[in-house]
CSV table of C-alpha atoms and ligand atoms in Angstrom, one decimal:
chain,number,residue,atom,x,y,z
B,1,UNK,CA,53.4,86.1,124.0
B,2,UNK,CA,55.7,83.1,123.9
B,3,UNK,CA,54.0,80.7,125.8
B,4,UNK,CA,55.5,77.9,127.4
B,5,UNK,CA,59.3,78.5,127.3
B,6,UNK,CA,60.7,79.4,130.6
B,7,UNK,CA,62.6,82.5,130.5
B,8,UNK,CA,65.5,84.3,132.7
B,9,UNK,CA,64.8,84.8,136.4
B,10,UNK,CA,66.9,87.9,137.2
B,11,UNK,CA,68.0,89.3,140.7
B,12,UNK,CA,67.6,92.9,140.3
B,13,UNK,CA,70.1,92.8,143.7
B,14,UNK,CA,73.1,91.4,141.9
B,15,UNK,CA,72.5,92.2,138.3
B,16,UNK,CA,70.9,95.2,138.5
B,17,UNK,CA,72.4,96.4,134.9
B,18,UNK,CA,71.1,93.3,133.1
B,19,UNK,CA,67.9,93.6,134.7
B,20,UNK,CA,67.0,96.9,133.6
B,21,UNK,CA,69.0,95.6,130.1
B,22,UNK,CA,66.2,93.0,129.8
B,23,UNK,CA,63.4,95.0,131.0
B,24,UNK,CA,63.7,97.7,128.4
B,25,UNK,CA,64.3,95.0,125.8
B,26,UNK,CA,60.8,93.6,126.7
B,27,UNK,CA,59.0,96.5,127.0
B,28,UNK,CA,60.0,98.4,123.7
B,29,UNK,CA,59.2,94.9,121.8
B,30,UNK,CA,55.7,95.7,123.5
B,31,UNK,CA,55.8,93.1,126.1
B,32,UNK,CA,54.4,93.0,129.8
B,33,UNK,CA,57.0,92.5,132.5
B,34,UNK,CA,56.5,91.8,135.9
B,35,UNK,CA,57.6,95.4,138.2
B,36,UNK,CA,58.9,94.8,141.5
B,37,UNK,CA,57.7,98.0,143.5
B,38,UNK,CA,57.3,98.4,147.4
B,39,UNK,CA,53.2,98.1,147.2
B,40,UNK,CA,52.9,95.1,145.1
B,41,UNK,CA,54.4,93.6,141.9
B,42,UNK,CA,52.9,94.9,138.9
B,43,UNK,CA,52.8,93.6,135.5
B,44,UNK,CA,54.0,96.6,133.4
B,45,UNK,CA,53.9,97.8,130.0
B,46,UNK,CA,54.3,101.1,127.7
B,47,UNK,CA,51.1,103.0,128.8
B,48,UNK,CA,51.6,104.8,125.3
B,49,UNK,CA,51.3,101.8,123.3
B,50,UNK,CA,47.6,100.1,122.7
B,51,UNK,CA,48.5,95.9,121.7
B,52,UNK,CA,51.1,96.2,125.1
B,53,UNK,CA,48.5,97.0,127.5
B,54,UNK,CA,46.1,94.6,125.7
B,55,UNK,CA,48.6,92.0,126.3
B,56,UNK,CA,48.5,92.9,130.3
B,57,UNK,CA,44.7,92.3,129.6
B,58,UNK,CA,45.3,89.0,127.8
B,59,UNK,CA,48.2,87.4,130.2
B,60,UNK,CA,46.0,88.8,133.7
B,61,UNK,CA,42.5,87.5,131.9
B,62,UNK,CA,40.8,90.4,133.3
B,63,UNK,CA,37.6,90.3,132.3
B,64,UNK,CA,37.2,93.9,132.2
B,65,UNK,CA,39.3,97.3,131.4
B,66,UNK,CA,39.9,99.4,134.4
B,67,UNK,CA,41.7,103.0,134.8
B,68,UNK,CA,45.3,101.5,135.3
B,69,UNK,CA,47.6,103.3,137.0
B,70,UNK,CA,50.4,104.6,135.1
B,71,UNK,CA,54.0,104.8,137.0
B,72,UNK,CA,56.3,107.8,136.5
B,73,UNK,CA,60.1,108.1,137.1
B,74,UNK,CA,59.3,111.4,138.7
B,75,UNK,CA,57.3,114.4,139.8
B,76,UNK,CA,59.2,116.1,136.4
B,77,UNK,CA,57.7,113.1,134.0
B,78,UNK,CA,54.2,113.1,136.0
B,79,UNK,CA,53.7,116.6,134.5
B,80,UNK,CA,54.4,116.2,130.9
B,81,UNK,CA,51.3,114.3,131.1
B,82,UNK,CA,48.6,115.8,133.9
B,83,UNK,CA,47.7,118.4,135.1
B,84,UNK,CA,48.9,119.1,138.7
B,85,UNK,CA,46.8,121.6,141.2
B,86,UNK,CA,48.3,122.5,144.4
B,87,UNK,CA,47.3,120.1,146.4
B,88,UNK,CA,48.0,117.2,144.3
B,89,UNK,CA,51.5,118.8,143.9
B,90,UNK,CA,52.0,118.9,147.4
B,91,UNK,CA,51.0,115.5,147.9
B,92,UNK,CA,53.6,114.3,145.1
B,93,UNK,CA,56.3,115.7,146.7
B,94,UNK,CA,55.5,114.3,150.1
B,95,UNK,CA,55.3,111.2,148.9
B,96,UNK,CA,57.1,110.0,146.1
B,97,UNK,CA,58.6,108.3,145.4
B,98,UNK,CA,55.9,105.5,147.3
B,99,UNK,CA,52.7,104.1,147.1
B,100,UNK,CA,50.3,106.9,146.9
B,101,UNK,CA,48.4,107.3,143.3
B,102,UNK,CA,47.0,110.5,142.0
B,103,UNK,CA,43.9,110.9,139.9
B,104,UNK,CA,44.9,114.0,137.7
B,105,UNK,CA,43.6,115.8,134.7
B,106,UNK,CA,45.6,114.2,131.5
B,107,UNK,CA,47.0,116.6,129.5
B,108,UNK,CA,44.8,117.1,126.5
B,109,UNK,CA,48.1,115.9,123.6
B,110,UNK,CA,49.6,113.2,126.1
B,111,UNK,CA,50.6,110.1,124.5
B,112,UNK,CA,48.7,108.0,126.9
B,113,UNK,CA,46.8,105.7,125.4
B,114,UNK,CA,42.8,105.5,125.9
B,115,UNK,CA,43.5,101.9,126.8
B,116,UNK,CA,45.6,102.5,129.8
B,117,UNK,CA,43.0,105.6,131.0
B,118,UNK,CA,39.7,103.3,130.3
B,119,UNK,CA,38.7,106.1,128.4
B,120,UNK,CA,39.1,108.5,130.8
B,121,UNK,CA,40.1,112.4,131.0
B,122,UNK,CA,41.7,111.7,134.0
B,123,UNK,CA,44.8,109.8,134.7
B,124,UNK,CA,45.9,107.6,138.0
B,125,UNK,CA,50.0,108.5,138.5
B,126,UNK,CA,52.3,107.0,140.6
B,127,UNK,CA,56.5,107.4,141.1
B,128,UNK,CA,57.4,104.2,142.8
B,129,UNK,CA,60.9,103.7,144.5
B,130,UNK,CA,63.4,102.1,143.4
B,131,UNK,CA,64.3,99.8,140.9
B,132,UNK,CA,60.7,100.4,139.0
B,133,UNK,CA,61.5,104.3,139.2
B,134,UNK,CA,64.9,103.6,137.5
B,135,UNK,CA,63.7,101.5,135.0
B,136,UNK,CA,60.9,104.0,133.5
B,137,UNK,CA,63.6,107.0,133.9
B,138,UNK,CA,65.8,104.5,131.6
B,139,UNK,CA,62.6,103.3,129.3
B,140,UNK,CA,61.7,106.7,128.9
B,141,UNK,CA,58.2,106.4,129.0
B,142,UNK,CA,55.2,106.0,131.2
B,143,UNK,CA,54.5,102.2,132.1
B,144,UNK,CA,50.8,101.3,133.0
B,145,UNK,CA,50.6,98.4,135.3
B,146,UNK,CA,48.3,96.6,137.8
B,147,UNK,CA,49.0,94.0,139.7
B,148,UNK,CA,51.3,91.0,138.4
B,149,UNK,CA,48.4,88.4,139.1
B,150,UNK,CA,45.7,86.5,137.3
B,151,UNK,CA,42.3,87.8,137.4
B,152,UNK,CA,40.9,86.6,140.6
B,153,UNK,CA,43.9,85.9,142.5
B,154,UNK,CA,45.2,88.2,145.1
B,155,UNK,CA,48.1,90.5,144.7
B,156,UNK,CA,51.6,89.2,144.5
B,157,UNK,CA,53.7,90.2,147.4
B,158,UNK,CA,56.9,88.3,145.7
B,159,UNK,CA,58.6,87.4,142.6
B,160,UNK,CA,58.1,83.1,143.0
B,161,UNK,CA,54.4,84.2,143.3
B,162,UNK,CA,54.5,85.7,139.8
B,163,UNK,CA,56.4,83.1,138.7
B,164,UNK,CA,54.0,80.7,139.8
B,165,UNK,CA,51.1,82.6,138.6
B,166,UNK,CA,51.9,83.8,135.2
B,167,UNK,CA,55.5,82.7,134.7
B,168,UNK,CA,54.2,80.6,131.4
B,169,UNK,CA,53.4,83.5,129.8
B,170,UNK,CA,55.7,86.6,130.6
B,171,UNK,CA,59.7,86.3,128.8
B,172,UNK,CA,61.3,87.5,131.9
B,173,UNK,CA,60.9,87.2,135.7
B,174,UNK,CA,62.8,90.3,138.0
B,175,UNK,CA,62.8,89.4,141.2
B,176,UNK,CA,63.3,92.1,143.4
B,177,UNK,CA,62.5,90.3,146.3
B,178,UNK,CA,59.8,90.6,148.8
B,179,UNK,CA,57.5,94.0,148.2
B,180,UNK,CA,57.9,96.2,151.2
B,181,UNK,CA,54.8,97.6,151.6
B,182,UNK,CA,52.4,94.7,150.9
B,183,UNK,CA,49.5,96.4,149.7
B,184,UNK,CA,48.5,98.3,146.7
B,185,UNK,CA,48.9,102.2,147.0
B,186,UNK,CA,46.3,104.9,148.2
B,187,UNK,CA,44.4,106.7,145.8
B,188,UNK,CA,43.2,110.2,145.9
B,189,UNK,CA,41.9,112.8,143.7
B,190,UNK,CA,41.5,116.3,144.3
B,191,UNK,CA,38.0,117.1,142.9
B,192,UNK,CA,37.3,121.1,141.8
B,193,UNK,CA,37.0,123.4,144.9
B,194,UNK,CA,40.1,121.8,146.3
B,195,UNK,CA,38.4,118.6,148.4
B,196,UNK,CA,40.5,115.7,148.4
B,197,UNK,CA,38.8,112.2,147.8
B,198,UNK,CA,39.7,109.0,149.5
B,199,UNK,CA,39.6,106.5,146.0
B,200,UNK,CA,41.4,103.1,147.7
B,201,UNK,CA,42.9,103.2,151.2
B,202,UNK,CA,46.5,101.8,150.5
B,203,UNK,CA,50.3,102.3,151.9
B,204,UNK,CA,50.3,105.7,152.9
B,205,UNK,CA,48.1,106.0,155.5
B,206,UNK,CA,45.3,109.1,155.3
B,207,UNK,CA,46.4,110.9,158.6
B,208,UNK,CA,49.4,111.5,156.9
B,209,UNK,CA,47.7,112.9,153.7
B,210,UNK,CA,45.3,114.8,155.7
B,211,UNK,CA,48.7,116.5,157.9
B,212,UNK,CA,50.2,117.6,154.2
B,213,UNK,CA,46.6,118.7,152.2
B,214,UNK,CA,45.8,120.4,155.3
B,215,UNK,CA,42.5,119.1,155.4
B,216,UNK,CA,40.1,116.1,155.8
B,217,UNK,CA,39.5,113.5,153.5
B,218,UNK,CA,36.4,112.9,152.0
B,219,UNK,CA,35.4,109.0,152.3
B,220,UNK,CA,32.3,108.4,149.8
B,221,UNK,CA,29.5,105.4,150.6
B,222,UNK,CA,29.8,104.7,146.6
B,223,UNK,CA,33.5,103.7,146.7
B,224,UNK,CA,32.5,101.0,148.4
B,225,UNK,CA,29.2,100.6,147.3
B,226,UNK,CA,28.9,96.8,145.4
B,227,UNK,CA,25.8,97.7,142.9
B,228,UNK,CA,26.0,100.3,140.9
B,229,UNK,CA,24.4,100.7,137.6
B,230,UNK,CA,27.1,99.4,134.5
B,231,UNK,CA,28.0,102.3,133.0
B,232,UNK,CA,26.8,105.0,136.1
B,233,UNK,CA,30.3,104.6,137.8
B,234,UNK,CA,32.4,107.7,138.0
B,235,UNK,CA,35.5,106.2,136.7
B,236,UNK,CA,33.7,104.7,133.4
B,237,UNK,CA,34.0,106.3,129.9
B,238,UNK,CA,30.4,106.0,128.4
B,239,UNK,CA,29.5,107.9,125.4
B,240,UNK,CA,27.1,110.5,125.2
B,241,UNK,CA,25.2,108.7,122.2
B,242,UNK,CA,23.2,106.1,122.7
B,243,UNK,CA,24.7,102.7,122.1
B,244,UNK,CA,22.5,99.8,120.6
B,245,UNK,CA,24.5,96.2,120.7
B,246,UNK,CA,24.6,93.0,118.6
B,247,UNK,CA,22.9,95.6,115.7
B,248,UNK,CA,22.7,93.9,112.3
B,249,UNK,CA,21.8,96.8,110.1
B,250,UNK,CA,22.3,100.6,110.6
B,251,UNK,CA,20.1,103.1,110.3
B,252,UNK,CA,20.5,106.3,108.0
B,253,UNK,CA,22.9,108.8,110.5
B,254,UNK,CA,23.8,106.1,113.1
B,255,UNK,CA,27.6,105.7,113.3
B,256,UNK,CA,28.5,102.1,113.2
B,257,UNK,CA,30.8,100.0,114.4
B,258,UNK,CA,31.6,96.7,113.4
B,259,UNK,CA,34.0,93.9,113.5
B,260,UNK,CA,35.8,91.5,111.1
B,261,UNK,CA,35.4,93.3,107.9
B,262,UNK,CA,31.7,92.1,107.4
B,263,UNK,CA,29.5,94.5,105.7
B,264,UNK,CA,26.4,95.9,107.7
B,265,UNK,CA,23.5,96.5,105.8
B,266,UNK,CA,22.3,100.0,105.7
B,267,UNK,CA,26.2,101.1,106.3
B,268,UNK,CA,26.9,103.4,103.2
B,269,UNK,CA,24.2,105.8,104.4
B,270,UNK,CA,25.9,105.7,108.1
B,271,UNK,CA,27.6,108.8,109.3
B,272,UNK,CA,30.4,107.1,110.3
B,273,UNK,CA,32.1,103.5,110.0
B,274,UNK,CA,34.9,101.9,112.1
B,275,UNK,CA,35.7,98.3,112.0
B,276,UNK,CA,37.2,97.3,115.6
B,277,UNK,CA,39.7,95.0,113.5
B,278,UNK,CA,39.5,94.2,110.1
B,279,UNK,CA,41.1,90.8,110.1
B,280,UNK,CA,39.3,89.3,113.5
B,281,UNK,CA,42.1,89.7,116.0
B,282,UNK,CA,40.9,90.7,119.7
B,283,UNK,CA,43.8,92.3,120.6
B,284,UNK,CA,44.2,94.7,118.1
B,285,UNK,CA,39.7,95.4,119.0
B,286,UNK,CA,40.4,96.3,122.2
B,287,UNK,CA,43.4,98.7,121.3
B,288,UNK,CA,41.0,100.1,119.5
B,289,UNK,CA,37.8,100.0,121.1
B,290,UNK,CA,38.0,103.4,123.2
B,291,UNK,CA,39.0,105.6,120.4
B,292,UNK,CA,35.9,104.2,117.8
B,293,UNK,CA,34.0,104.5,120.5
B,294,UNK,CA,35.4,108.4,121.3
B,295,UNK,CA,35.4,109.0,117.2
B,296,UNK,CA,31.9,107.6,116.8
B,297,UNK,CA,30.4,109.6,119.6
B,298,UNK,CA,32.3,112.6,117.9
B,299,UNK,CA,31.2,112.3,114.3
B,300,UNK,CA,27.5,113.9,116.2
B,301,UNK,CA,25.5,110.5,115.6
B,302,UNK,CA,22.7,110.2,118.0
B,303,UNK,CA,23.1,106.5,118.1
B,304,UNK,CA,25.7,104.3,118.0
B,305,UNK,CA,25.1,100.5,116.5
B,306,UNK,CA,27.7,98.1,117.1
B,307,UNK,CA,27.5,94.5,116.0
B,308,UNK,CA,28.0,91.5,117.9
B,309,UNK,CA,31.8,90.6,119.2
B,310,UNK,CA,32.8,87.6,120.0
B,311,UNK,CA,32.9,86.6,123.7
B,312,UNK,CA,36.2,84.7,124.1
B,313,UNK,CA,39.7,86.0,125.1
B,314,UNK,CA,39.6,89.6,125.2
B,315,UNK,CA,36.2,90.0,123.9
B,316,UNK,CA,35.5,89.0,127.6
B,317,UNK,CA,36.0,92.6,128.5
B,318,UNK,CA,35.3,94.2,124.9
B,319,UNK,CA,31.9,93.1,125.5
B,320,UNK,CA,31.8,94.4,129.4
B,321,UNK,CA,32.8,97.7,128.3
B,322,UNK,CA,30.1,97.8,125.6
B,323,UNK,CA,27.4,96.8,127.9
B,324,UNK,CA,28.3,99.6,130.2
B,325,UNK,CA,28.8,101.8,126.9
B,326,UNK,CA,25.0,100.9,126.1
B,327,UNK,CA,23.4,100.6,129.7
B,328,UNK,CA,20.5,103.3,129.9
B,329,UNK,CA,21.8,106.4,131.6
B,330,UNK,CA,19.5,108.8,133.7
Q,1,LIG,O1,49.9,99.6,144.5
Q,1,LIG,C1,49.6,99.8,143.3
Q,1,LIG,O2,49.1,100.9,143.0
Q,1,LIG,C2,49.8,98.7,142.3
Q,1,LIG,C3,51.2,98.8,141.9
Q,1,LIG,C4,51.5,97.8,140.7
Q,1,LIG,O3,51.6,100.1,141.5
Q,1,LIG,N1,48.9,98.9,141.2
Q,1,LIG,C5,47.5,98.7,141.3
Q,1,LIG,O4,46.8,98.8,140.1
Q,1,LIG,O5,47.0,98.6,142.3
Q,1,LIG,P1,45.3,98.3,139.9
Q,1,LIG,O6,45.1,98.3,138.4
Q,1,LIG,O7,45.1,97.1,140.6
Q,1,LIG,O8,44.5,99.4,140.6
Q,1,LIG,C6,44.2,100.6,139.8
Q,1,LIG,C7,43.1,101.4,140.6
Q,1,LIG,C8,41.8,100.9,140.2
Q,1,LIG,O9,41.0,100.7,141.3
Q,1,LIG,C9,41.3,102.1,139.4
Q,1,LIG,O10,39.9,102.2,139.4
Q,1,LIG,C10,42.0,103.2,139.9
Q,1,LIG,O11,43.3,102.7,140.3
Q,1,LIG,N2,42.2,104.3,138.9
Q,1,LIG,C11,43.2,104.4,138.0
Q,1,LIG,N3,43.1,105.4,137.2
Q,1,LIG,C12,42.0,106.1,137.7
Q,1,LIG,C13,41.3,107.2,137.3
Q,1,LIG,N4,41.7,108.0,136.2
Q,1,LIG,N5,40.2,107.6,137.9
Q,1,LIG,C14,39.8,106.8,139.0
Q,1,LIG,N6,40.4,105.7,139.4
Q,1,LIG,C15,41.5,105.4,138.8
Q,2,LIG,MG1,44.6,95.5,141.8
């Protein structure tokens, strides 16, 4: 990220071209950019490249990694990635382009990265209208993106909001001026058997999903439920290995996973070895956090020892996602 120099504010309304100019610019030098669609701005980036959605991580300071949803130019595009059933097709071509998100099967070679999923077999899609459609049509690629604020702050409903909020560190504000729908879109997922899940109410509203699936929704308590064990919740990767943190030796047929280049003792008799990054640097851990932690589960250790990561930045939510990784499972 650049930091503190102010960059180009551009109208996507009168320089439409030069917008989308800039915006791909940005976004294939792996940079998050703020996406005007009708829910909310979002703060985008290529949901096929690991350090760009680190670095939405890094400029929101989101303490943790969440599915994000990942915005197609169209129903054509969504399926080069997921996997659509009836229903969900249905759905798509009711309502997109607009604020309604799928939870789909990915496709099992799709270029999404594991950092934009959480891990995740499943992937939340969205077409959004507009200018954000035209500019992933033009880029080519998926863009994963939640919303354009800080951690903790609520959603941004217009460009000077963004500006305000994180215009220090993004290269390029697009104001597309005020979002038209004001809050995020509704999620759903079709489960096996063909019931359709309420995930987040949002823009479209359910009686008009429930007209089109041809049924009623199903609303779960959990959704909405505040305590739920770390690492129980439905849309969290965990491993099927047990996870033991802060380890400072491995044992014979553990995998390991370590940080920093520093030698573990007890690693050359380990079944397998990853270091999260060799030379120390957070974002390039968390790009690579969910595949060592897929690989190490893979390699058929029953235990996985990781050592201790360090707790600033990123390592914020490195370390939430390995305490849900470890958190006992019934
Ligand atoms: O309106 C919106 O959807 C905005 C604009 C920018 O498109 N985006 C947005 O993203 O609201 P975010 O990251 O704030 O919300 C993503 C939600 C999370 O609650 C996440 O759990 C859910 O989508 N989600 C994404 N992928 C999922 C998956 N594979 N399974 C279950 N939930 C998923
Ligand atoms: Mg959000």
């Amino acid at each position: 990220m650049k930091g503190s120099i102010k960059e180009p504010h551009i109208h996507i309304k009168n320089d439409r071209q030069p917008a989308l100019q800039a915006a791909v610019t940005e976004l294939a030098a792996g940079q998050p950019i703020p996406l005007p669609t009708e829910p909310v701005y979002g703060l985008a980036a290529d949901a096929t490249n690991p350090a760009a959605i680190a670095r939405i991580y890094e400029t929101k300071g989101r303490p943790q990694f969440n599915p994000l949803i990942c915005h197609m130019a169209d129903i054509a595009m969504a399926e080069r990635y997921a996997i659509f059933d009836p229903i969900s097709l249905d759905l798509a071509e009711a309502f997109w382009p607009g604020p309604l998100t799928l939870v789909l099967p990915l496709k099992p070679a799709s270029d999404i990265h594991a950092l934009a999923t959480a891990g995740l077999d499943t992937v939340g899609i969205r077409v959004p209208q507009g200018f954000a459609g035209d500019l992933i049509r033009r880029f080519g690629k998926p863009l994963a993106a939640p919303g354009a604020n800080s951690s903790g702050k609520i959603n941004p409903p217009s460009a000077a909001h963004v500006e305000a909020d994180l215009g220090q560190k993004i290269n390029l504000i697009l104001d597309g001026g005020a979002a038209s729908v004001g809050v995020e879109s509704t999620i759903v997922k079709v489960e096996e058997g063909g019931k359709v899940r309420l995930l987040r109410p949002g823009g479209v509203v359910t009686a008009e999903i429930e007209r089109v699936a041809g049924k009623r929704l199903e609303r779960s308590e959990k959704a909405s439920a505040a305590i739920e064990a770390p690492g129980m919740l439905a849309s969290h990767y965990a491993p099927g290995a047990a996870v033991r943190l802060n380890a400072t030796s491995v044992s014979p047929g553990e995998a390991l996973i370590r940080f920093e280049g520093i030698p573990v003792a007890g690693e050359e008799t380990a079944r397998a070895v990853f270091d999260l990054s060799p030379s120390g640097d957070l974002s390039e851990a968390a790009a690579n956090l969910f595949d060592y932690l897929k690989a190490a589960d893979a390699s058929g250790a029953d235990s996985i020892a990781i050592t201790s990561i360090p707790t600033h930045g990123l390592g914020e939510a490195i370390n939430d996602r390995l305490s849900r990784a470890a958190a006992p499972r019934s």
